[in-house]
mmCIF file of C-alpha atoms and ligand atoms in Angstrom:
data_model
loop_
_atom_site.group_PDB
_atom_site.id
_atom_site.type_symbol
_atom_site.label_atom_id
_atom_site.label_comp_id
_atom_site.label_asym_id
_atom_site.label_seq_id
_atom_site.Cartn_x
_atom_site.Cartn_y
_atom_site.Cartn_z
ATOM 1 C CA UNK F 19 13.508 20.953 17.391
ATOM 2 C CA UNK F 20 13.169 17.803 19.275
ATOM 3 C CA UNK F 21 11.439 14.665 19.275
ATOM 4 C CA UNK F 22 8.163 13.270 21.123
ATOM 5 C CA UNK F 23 7.558 10.235 22.679
ATOM 6 C CA UNK F 24 4.795 8.581 20.542
ATOM 7 C CA UNK F 25 2.096 7.069 23.253
ATOM 8 C CA UNK F 26 1.283 3.197 22.425
ATOM 9 C CA UNK F 27 -1.915 1.876 22.884
ATOM 10 C CA UNK F 28 -3.292 1.474 26.252
ATOM 11 C CA UNK F 29 -2.511 5.376 26.734
ATOM 12 C CA UNK F 30 -5.903 6.920 27.800
ATOM 13 C CA UNK F 31 -4.698 10.510 25.672
ATOM 14 C CA UNK F 32 -5.098 8.195 22.605
ATOM 15 C CA UNK F 33 -8.659 7.464 22.941
ATOM 16 C CA UNK F 34 -9.874 11.158 22.972
ATOM 17 C CA UNK F 35 -11.432 13.167 20.317
ATOM 18 C CA UNK F 36 -9.249 15.861 19.258
ATOM 19 C CA UNK F 37 -10.308 19.867 19.406
ATOM 20 C CA UNK F 38 -9.870 21.288 15.986
ATOM 21 C CA UNK F 39 -7.365 24.171 15.641
ATOM 22 C CA UNK F 40 -8.374 27.775 15.806
ATOM 23 C CA UNK F 41 -5.273 29.470 15.483
ATOM 24 C CA UNK F 42 -2.619 29.558 12.269
ATOM 25 C CA UNK F 43 0.363 30.388 11.233
ATOM 26 C CA UNK F 44 1.157 31.200 14.571
ATOM 27 C CA UNK F 45 4.919 30.070 16.018
ATOM 28 C CA UNK F 46 3.503 27.383 18.160
ATOM 29 C CA UNK F 47 2.096 25.172 14.730
ATOM 30 C CA UNK F 48 5.088 25.854 13.324
ATOM 31 C CA UNK F 49 7.215 24.299 16.141
ATOM 32 C CA UNK F 50 4.358 21.915 16.827
ATOM 33 C CA UNK F 51 4.562 20.570 13.362
ATOM 34 C CA UNK F 52 8.469 20.776 13.174
ATOM 35 C CA UNK F 53 8.729 18.442 16.085
ATOM 36 C CA UNK F 54 6.062 15.984 14.630
ATOM 37 C CA UNK F 55 8.044 15.522 11.232
ATOM 38 C CA UNK F 56 11.309 15.234 13.457
ATOM 39 C CA UNK F 57 9.707 12.483 15.239
ATOM 40 C CA UNK F 58 7.336 10.552 12.804
ATOM 41 C CA UNK F 59 11.478 10.576 10.927
ATOM 42 C CA UNK F 60 12.832 9.171 14.102
ATOM 43 C CA UNK F 61 10.563 6.204 14.783
ATOM 44 C CA UNK F 62 10.475 5.687 10.199
ATOM 45 C CA UNK F 63 6.806 6.611 10.234
ATOM 46 C CA UNK F 64 4.535 7.182 7.310
ATOM 47 C CA UNK F 65 2.248 9.433 8.936
ATOM 48 C CA UNK F 66 1.772 10.851 12.741
ATOM 49 C CA UNK F 67 -1.182 12.185 14.204
ATOM 50 C CA UNK F 68 -0.849 14.697 17.256
ATOM 51 C CA UNK F 69 -2.268 12.838 19.697
ATOM 52 C CA UNK F 70 -0.050 10.112 18.972
ATOM 53 C CA UNK F 71 2.598 12.480 21.064
ATOM 54 C CA UNK F 72 -0.243 13.531 23.547
ATOM 55 C CA UNK F 73 -1.310 16.938 21.943
ATOM 56 C CA UNK F 74 -5.386 16.931 22.244
ATOM 57 C CA UNK F 75 -5.672 18.636 18.336
ATOM 58 C CA UNK F 76 -7.102 18.165 14.601
ATOM 59 C CA UNK F 77 -4.069 17.843 13.265
ATOM 60 C CA UNK F 78 -2.058 14.948 11.148
ATOM 61 C CA UNK F 79 0.915 14.864 8.915
ATOM 62 C CA UNK F 80 2.246 11.991 6.417
ATOM 63 C CA UNK F 81 4.064 11.458 3.399
ATOM 64 C CA UNK F 82 6.101 8.282 1.892
ATOM 65 C CA UNK F 83 8.490 8.403 -0.928
ATOM 66 C CA UNK F 84 9.611 6.795 -3.245
ATOM 67 C CA UNK F 85 11.979 3.866 -2.571
ATOM 68 C CA UNK F 86 14.122 2.370 -4.400
ATOM 69 C CA UNK F 87 13.380 -0.873 -2.643
ATOM 70 C CA UNK F 88 10.000 -0.788 -3.302
ATOM 71 C CA UNK F 89 9.661 0.197 -6.670
ATOM 72 C CA UNK F 90 6.166 -0.599 -6.714
ATOM 73 C CA UNK F 91 4.925 0.660 -4.050
ATOM 74 C CA UNK F 92 2.259 4.053 -3.992
ATOM 75 C CA UNK F 93 4.112 7.278 -3.243
ATOM 76 C CA UNK F 94 1.526 9.348 -0.924
ATOM 77 C CA UNK F 95 2.209 13.097 -0.695
ATOM 78 C CA UNK F 96 4.179 14.674 2.166
ATOM 79 C CA UNK F 97 1.143 16.495 4.007
ATOM 80 C CA UNK F 98 0.120 18.567 6.613
ATOM 81 C CA UNK F 99 -3.464 18.424 6.876
ATOM 82 C CA UNK F 100 -5.327 19.934 9.968
ATOM 83 C CA UNK F 101 -9.173 19.450 10.681
ATOM 84 C CA UNK F 102 -10.029 17.576 7.995
ATOM 85 C CA UNK F 103 -13.170 16.415 6.727
ATOM 86 C CA UNK F 104 -13.433 12.866 4.665
ATOM 87 C CA UNK F 105 -16.136 12.958 1.722
ATOM 88 C CA UNK F 106 -16.461 8.331 1.147
ATOM 89 C CA UNK F 107 -16.797 9.052 -3.454
ATOM 90 C CA UNK F 108 -17.350 5.016 -3.251
ATOM 91 C CA UNK F 109 -19.120 2.622 -0.825
ATOM 92 C CA UNK F 110 -16.035 0.215 -2.300
ATOM 93 C CA UNK F 111 -13.735 -1.260 0.384
ATOM 94 C CA UNK F 112 -10.462 -3.020 0.428
ATOM 95 C CA UNK F 113 -8.534 -5.279 3.193
ATOM 96 C CA UNK F 114 -4.690 -4.557 3.902
ATOM 97 C CA UNK F 115 -2.227 -4.698 6.424
ATOM 98 C CA UNK F 116 -1.791 -1.692 9.132
ATOM 99 C CA UNK F 117 0.561 -0.776 11.181
ATOM 100 C CA UNK F 118 0.962 2.104 13.589
ATOM 101 C CA UNK F 119 3.799 3.712 15.857
ATOM 102 C CA UNK F 120 1.132 3.229 18.543
ATOM 103 C CA UNK F 121 1.213 -0.410 18.518
ATOM 104 C CA UNK F 122 4.801 -1.110 17.475
ATOM 105 C CA UNK F 123 6.036 -4.621 15.896
ATOM 106 C CA UNK F 124 2.267 -5.139 15.209
ATOM 107 C CA UNK F 125 -0.235 -5.553 12.333
ATOM 108 C CA UNK F 126 -3.489 -5.977 11.163
ATOM 109 C CA UNK F 127 -6.010 -6.727 8.366
ATOM 110 C CA UNK F 128 -8.359 -3.677 8.191
ATOM 111 C CA UNK F 129 -11.221 -2.252 6.131
ATOM 112 C CA UNK F 130 -10.869 0.646 4.455
ATOM 113 C CA UNK F 131 -12.794 2.894 1.769
ATOM 114 C CA UNK F 132 -10.579 2.808 -1.973
ATOM 115 C CA UNK F 133 -11.758 6.482 -3.127
ATOM 116 C CA UNK F 134 -12.702 9.285 -0.416
ATOM 117 C CA UNK F 135 -12.087 12.962 -1.481
ATOM 118 C CA UNK F 136 -10.102 14.646 1.730
ATOM 119 C CA UNK F 137 -10.319 18.777 2.752
ATOM 120 C CA UNK F 138 -8.770 20.905 5.639
ATOM 121 C CA UNK F 139 -5.923 23.419 5.621
ATOM 122 C CA UNK F 140 -2.236 23.865 6.408
ATOM 123 C CA UNK F 141 -0.341 24.924 9.392
ATOM 124 C CA UNK F 142 -0.308 28.284 7.584
ATOM 125 C CA UNK F 143 -4.393 28.362 7.458
ATOM 126 C CA UNK F 144 -4.396 27.402 3.333
ATOM 127 C CA UNK F 145 -7.286 25.403 2.021
ATOM 128 C CA UNK F 146 -6.464 22.063 0.912
ATOM 129 C CA UNK F 147 -8.760 19.285 -1.154
ATOM 130 C CA UNK F 148 -7.583 16.475 -2.212
ATOM 131 C CA UNK F 149 -9.208 12.918 -4.025
ATOM 132 C CA UNK F 150 -7.294 9.899 -2.534
ATOM 133 C CA UNK F 151 -7.358 6.530 -3.737
ATOM 134 C CA UNK F 152 -5.821 2.974 -2.242
ATOM 135 C CA UNK F 153 -3.076 3.258 -0.480
ATOM 136 C CA UNK F 154 -3.199 7.517 0.001
ATOM 137 C CA UNK F 155 -6.891 6.971 1.205
ATOM 138 C CA UNK F 156 -6.375 3.805 3.486
ATOM 139 C CA UNK F 157 -3.418 6.533 5.292
ATOM 140 C CA UNK F 158 -5.872 9.507 5.582
ATOM 141 C CA UNK F 159 -8.550 7.172 7.225
ATOM 142 C CA UNK F 160 -6.472 5.592 9.768
ATOM 143 C CA UNK F 161 -4.701 9.209 10.884
ATOM 144 C CA UNK F 162 -7.794 10.926 10.871
ATOM 145 C CA UNK F 163 -9.118 7.718 13.523
ATOM 146 C CA UNK F 164 -6.808 9.069 15.522
ATOM 147 C CA UNK F 165 -7.829 12.705 15.851
ATOM 148 C CA UNK F 166 -11.878 10.697 16.726
ATOM 149 C CA UNK F 167 -9.540 7.827 19.082
ATOM 150 C CA UNK F 168 -9.816 5.258 17.012
ATOM 151 C CA UNK F 169 -6.719 3.079 16.624
ATOM 152 C CA UNK F 170 -6.853 0.549 14.064
ATOM 153 C CA UNK F 171 -7.168 -3.083 16.297
ATOM 154 C CA UNK F 172 -11.142 -1.416 16.530
ATOM 155 C CA UNK F 173 -11.338 -1.496 13.361
ATOM 156 C CA UNK F 174 -10.445 -5.238 12.925
ATOM 157 C CA UNK F 175 -13.393 -7.846 11.674
ATOM 158 C CA UNK F 176 -11.195 -10.655 11.837
ATOM 159 C CA UNK F 177 -9.106 -10.577 15.027
ATOM 160 C CA UNK F 178 -6.719 -13.566 13.786
ATOM 161 C CA UNK F 179 -5.054 -11.724 11.090
ATOM 162 C CA UNK F 180 -3.743 -9.166 13.795
ATOM 163 C CA UNK F 181 -0.258 -9.896 15.440
ATOM 164 C CA UNK F 182 3.294 -9.656 15.527
ATOM 165 C CA UNK F 183 4.967 -8.778 12.410
ATOM 166 C CA UNK F 184 8.179 -10.816 13.450
ATOM 167 C CA UNK F 185 5.185 -13.975 13.378
ATOM 168 C CA UNK F 186 3.142 -12.906 10.595
ATOM 169 C CA UNK F 187 6.274 -12.426 8.037
ATOM 170 C CA UNK F 188 7.106 -15.238 5.776
ATOM 171 C CA UNK F 189 3.373 -16.730 6.791
ATOM 172 C CA UNK F 190 0.513 -14.536 5.121
ATOM 173 C CA UNK F 191 2.258 -10.900 5.264
ATOM 174 C CA UNK F 192 3.770 -9.454 2.388
ATOM 175 C CA UNK F 193 5.112 -6.609 2.616
ATOM 176 C CA UNK F 194 3.877 -4.272 -0.138
ATOM 177 C CA UNK F 195 4.824 -0.941 1.063
ATOM 178 C CA UNK F 196 8.151 0.786 2.595
ATOM 179 C CA UNK F 197 6.943 1.705 5.948
ATOM 180 C CA UNK F 198 2.996 0.835 6.770
ATOM 181 C CA UNK F 199 3.738 2.420 10.461
ATOM 182 C CA UNK F 200 1.210 5.237 10.476
HETATM 183 NI NI1 NI T 23 -1.354 5.439 13.877
#
């Protein structure tokens, strides 16, 4: 296993539309998924998309475990999601802070759909389908954007609510989630 460097905003490889995965249950895919999990852990992230380590394929991992320091935080099951498709189940949207491993130290307020259904495959090629709300739905929308070359600043409508976490802390931001780097 190895930890990869996470690309940062400005690297044009983050702007590409990623290719669907066509071969499942291969040693190469298994290795890539393991490397992604190790990289996400090393960077203390809640999610990682393959394009963030320079792999132009439609592969996501994400998950947030229960954290005793944030007992009210929503959890998200640890998931491998390949070739994702999202269906919006409610037009309702919610504004909240997001961070991204490709913009270290920064946070911005982004509007996301509150209730979605998503489907895709795991690394073995098993189908996966889930409904998600709230933070879970937000993470999946953020990660899926990475596969279409979209970073969260492109979704910010009020650029005054975008900045360095160190400056935002104690002013307007409240840490609702243990790790919002996705
Ligand atoms: Ni991200």
